[in-house]
XYZ file of C-alpha atoms in Angstrom:
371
model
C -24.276 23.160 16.913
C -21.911 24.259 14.027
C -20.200 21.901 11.073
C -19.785 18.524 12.548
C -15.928 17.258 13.008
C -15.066 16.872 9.115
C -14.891 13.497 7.980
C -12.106 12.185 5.484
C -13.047 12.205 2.328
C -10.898 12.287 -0.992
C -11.574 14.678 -3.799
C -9.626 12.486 -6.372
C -11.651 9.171 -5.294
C -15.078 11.418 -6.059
C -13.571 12.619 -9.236
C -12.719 9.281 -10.281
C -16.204 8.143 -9.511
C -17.600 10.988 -11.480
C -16.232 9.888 -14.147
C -17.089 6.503 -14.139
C -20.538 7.527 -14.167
C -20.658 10.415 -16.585
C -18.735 8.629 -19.265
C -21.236 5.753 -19.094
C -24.444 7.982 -21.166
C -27.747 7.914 -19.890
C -30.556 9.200 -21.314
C -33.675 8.709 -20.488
C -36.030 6.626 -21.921
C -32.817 4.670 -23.552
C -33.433 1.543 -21.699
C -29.773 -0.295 -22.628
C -27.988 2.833 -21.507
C -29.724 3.202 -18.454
C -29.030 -0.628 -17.753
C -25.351 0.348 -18.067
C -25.534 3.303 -16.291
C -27.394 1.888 -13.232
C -24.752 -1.157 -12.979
C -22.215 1.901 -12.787
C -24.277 3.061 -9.923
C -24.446 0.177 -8.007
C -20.605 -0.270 -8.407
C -19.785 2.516 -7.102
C -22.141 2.436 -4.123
C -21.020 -0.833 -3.202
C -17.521 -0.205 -3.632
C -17.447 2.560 -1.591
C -20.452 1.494 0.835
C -20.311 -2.302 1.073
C -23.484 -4.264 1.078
C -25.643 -4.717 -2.082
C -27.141 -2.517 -4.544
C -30.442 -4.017 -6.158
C -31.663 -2.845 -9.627
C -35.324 -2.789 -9.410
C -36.791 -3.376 -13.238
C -39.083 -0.881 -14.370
C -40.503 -0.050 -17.608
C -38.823 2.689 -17.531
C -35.156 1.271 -16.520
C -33.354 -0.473 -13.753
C -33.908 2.167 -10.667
C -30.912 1.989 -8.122
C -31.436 0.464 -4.396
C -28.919 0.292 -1.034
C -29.762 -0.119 2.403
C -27.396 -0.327 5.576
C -30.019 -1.835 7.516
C -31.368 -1.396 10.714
C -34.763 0.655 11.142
C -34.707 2.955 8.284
C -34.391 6.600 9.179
C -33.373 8.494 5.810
C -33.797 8.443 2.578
C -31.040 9.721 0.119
C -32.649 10.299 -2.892
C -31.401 10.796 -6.699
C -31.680 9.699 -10.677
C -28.970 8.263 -12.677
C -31.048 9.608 -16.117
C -29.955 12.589 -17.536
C -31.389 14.580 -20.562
C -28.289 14.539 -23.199
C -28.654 11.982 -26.118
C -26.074 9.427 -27.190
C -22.576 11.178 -28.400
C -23.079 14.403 -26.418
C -20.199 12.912 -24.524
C -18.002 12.856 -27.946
C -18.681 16.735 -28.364
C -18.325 17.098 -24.778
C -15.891 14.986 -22.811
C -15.690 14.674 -19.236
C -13.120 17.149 -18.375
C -11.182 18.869 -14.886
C -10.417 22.258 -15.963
C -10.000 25.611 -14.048
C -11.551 24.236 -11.010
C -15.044 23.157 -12.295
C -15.609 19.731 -13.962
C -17.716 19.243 -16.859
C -19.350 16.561 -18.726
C -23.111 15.578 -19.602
C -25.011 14.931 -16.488
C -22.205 16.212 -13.662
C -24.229 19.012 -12.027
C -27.795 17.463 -12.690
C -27.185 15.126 -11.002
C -24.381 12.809 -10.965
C -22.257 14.812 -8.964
C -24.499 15.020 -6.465
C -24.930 11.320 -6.031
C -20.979 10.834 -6.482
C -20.968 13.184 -3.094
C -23.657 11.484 -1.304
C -21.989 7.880 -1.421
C -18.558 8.910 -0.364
C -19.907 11.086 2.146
C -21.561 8.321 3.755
C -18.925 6.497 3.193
C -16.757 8.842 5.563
C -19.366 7.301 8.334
C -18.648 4.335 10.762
C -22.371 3.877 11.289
C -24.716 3.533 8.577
C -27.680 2.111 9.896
C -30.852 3.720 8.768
C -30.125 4.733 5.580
C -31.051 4.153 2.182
C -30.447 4.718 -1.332
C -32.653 5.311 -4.231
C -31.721 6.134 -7.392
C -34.283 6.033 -9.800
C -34.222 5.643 -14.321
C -37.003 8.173 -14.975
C -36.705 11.661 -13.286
C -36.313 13.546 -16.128
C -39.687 12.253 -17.959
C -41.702 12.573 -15.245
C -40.867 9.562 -12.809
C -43.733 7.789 -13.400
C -42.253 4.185 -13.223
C -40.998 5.416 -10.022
C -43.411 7.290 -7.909
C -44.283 4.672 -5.793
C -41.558 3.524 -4.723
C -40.414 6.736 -4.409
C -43.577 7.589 -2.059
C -43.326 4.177 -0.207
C -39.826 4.367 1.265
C -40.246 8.045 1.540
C -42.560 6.825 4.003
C -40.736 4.508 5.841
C -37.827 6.346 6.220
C -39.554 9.536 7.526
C -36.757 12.193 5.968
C -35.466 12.946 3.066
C -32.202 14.232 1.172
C -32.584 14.771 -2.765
C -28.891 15.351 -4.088
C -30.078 17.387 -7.531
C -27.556 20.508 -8.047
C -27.627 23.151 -5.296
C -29.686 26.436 -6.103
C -27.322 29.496 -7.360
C -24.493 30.428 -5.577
C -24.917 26.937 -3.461
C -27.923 27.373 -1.729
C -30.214 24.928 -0.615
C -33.181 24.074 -2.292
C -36.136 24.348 0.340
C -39.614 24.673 -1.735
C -40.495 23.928 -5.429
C -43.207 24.548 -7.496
C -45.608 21.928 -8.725
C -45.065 21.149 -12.175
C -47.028 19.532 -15.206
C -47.365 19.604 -18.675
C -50.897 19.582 -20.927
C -51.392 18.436 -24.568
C -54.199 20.846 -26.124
C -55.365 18.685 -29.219
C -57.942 20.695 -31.669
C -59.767 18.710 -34.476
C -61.066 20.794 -37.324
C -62.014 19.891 -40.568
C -59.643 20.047 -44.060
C -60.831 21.330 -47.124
C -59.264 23.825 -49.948
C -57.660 27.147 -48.635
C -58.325 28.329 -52.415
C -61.699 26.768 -53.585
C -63.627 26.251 -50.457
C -62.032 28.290 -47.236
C -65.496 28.376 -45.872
C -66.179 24.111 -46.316
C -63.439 23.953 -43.864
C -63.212 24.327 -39.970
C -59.390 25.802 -39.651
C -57.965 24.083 -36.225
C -54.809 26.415 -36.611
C -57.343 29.646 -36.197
C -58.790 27.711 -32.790
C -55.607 26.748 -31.542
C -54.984 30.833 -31.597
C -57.757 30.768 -29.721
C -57.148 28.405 -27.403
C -53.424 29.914 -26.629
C -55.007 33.215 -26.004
C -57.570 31.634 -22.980
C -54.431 29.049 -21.774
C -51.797 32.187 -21.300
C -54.573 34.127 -19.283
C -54.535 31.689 -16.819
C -51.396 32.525 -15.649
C -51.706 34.426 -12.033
C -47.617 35.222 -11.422
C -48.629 37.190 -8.098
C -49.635 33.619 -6.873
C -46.361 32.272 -8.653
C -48.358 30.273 -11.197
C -46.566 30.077 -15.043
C -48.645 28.900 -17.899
C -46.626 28.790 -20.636
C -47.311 27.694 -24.517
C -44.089 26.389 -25.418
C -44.539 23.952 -28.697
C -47.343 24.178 -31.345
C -47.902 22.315 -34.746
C -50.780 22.436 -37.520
C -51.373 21.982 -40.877
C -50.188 19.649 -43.318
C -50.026 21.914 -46.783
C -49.937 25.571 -47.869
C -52.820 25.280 -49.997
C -54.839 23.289 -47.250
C -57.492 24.259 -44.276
C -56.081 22.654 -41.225
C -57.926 20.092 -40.284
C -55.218 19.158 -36.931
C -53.160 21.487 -34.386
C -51.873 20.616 -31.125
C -50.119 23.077 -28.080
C -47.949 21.766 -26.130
C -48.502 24.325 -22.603
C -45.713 24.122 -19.574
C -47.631 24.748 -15.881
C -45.976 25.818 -12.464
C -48.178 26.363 -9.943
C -46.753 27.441 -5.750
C -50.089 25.636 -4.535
C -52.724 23.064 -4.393
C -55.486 25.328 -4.597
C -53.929 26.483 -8.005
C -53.196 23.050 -9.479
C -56.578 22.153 -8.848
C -57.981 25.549 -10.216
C -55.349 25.389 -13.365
C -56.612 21.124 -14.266
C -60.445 22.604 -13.897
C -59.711 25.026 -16.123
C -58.025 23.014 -18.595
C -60.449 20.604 -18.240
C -63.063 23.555 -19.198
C -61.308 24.363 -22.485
C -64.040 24.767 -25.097
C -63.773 25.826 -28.727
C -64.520 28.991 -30.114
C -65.495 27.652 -34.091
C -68.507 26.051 -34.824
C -68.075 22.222 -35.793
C -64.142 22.311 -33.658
C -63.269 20.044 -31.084
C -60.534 20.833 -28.551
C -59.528 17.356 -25.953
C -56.885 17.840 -23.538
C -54.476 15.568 -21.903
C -51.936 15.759 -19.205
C -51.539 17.183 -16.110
C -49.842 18.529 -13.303
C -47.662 15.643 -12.432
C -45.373 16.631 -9.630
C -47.284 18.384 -6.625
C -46.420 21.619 -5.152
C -43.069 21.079 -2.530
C -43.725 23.567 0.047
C -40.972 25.165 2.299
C -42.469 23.758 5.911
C -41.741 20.702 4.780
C -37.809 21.501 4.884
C -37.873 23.710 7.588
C -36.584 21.549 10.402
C -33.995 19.940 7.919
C -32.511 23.438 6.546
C -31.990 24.426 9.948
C -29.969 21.272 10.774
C -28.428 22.407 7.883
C -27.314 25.877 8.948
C -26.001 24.673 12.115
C -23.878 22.166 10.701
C -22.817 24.427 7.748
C -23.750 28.073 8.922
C -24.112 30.515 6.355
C -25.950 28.250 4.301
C -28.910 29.858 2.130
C -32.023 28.725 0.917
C -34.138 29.234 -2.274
C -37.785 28.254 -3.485
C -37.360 27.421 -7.090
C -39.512 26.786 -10.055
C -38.047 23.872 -11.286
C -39.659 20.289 -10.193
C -37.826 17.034 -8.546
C -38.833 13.783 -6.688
C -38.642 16.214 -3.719
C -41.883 17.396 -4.422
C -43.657 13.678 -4.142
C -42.020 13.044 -0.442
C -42.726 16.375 0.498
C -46.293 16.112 -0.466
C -46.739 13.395 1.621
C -45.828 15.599 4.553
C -42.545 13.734 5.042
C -39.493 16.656 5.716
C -37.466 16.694 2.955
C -34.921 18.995 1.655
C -33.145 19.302 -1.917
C -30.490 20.915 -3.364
C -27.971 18.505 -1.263
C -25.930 17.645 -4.801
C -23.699 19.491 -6.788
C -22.789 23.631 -6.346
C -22.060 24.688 -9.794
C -24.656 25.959 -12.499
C -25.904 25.074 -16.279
C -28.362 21.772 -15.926
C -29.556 20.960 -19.076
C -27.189 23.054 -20.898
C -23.753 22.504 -22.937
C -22.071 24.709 -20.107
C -23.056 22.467 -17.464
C -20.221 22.087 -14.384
C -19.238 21.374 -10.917
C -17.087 23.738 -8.813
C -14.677 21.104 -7.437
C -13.568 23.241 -4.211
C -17.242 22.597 -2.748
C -17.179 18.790 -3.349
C -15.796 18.270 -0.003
C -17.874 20.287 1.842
C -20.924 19.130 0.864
C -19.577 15.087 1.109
C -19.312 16.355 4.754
C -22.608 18.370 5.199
C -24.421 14.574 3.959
C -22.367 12.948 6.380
C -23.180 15.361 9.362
C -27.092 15.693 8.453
C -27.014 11.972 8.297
C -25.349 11.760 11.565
C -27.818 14.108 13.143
C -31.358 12.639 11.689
C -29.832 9.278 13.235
C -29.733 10.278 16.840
C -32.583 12.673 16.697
C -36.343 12.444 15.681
C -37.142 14.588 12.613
C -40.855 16.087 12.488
C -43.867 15.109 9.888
C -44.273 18.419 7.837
């Protein structure tokens, strides 16, 4: 089977809906913008799709919902938060330059859902599918696991529109992801008078760095990386606080359970210190059998098509972890997520409206495997 009969789809219309969406901010954890940003959603969905879009309240923000009824079959699957305070749009405008489009949030991961909807849209029969785009990806998705997991579940497949891998490739296994809080307690007294009174938390948070970075096993493709410390409160004092801040990736579950145990192990090296640790390893490890069968729909519908295991985490790595087949990297081909040279190559916006509408097409008539 090669690339389905292309459907019609209209690069200006997905432009125009890009930026609807990217001109409407939405960082996380900003509840009013995300309000705003997820009533942009469902406009757009329903405008292009029909039917209803439902905000489901969270703590977290209004998550996104769309069904086109029937049994459901697949689950397209994205976030409407992005990582860019209020005003980044000021400094950085949504623009159509040169081919690539740029603006806060188009390539992670508004682009991606901009090419989803109108590529369903392109589609006589939508029956089967749903939407879910959730308020809270970028902290951690906690407000939105389970429902996440639950219609994951129901659906049985799974397409997660965050940005393509480089050069456009799929995104077919991702490491499991966390984040710790290393909290030591010492004890304060005068760096001058009385050094020795004291119990120096910054000296056992040296310490602890030194055992946390060991941990690391990069053969096995497990990261354990210190990235933020703080300590002390005056030059002339003994810390009496410090805390380290460590980022974990891990390719397994054998190593997120030996990386927790050993966190969870952490003992101090000063007499009268105390070290506590919080955190975890939040997002499980997505492995690449559980996109197999949906990648190589992929490549016969779009041959050529490549496929990369990549460190970075999504909701991907939930559904997949459940065993349901999912596959990511369905969004945007273009580069800089997170970054003020985020963009969108333009040329490849069609192509990939078409590739959702053909996979779509294809998990509707045909049974798709538990991982």
């Amino acid at each position: 089977m090669t690339m389905h009969k292309a459907v019609e789809v209209s690069v200006d219309a997905m432009l125009e809906d890009l930026r609807t969406l990217v001109e409407i901010e939405s960082p996380s954890r900003d509840i009013d913008a995300l309000r705003a940003s997820a009533n942009a959603v469902a406009a757009v969905v329903e405008n292009r799709l029909g039917g209803r879009a439902v905000l489901v309240e969270s703590e977290a923000g209004p998550h996104v919902r769309w069904s086109g009824g029937g049994e459901p079959k697949v689950l397209i699957l994205g976030h409407h938060d992005t990582v860019f305070p209020l005003g980044t749009l000021e400094r950085r405008p949504f623009r159509v330059e040169g081919g690539k489009a740029t603006g806060p949030g188009v390539f992670d991961m508004l682009g991606g859902l901009v090419q989803a909807v109108h590529g369903l849209a392109a589609l006589d029969d939508r029956s089967g599918v749903e939407i879910l785009v959730t308020a809270d990806e970028e902290v951690g998705s906690r407000s939105s696991r389970a429902l996440i997991e639950e219609r994951a579940r129901a659906c049985g497949a799974v397409l997660v529109f965050e940005g393509a891998a480089d050069g456009g490739a799929l995104k077919t296994g991702r490491k499991g992801c966390g984040t710790f809080r290393v909290v030591v307690k010492g004890r304060a007294s005068h760096a001058g008078l009385e050094p020795a009174a004291g119990v120096n938390a910054l000296v056992e948070a040296a310490h602890q760095v030194l055992d946390i970075a060991a941990l690391g096993r990069p053969a096995l493709g497990t990261t354990v990386t210190p990235t933020v410390a703080s300590a002390g409160t005056l030059d002339n004092v003994v810390p009496a606080e410090a805390t380290v801040i460590v980022d974990v990736r891990v390719e397994s579950a054998g190593e997120k359970e030996r990386i927790e145990s050993a966190f969870a192990a952490l003992t101090p090296h000063l007499d009268g210190a105390e070290v506590t640790v919080e955190g975890g390893i939040g997002r499980p490890p997505m492995p690449e059998s559980a996109s197999a069968e949906l990648f190589a729909l992929a490549r016969r519908l779009l041959p050529g098509l490549e496929a990369a295991a990549v460190g970075g985490g999504s909701d991907g790595n939930f559904t997949a972890a459940l065993g349901v087949p999912t596959l990511d990297g369905l969004g945007a081909v273009g580069g800089g997520a997170h970054a003020d040279h985020e963009y969108l190559l333009v040329d490849t916006m069609a192509e990939r409206a078409n590739l959702v509408a053909g996979l779509v097409k294809a998990i509707q008539v045909q049974a798709i495997s538990a991982a």
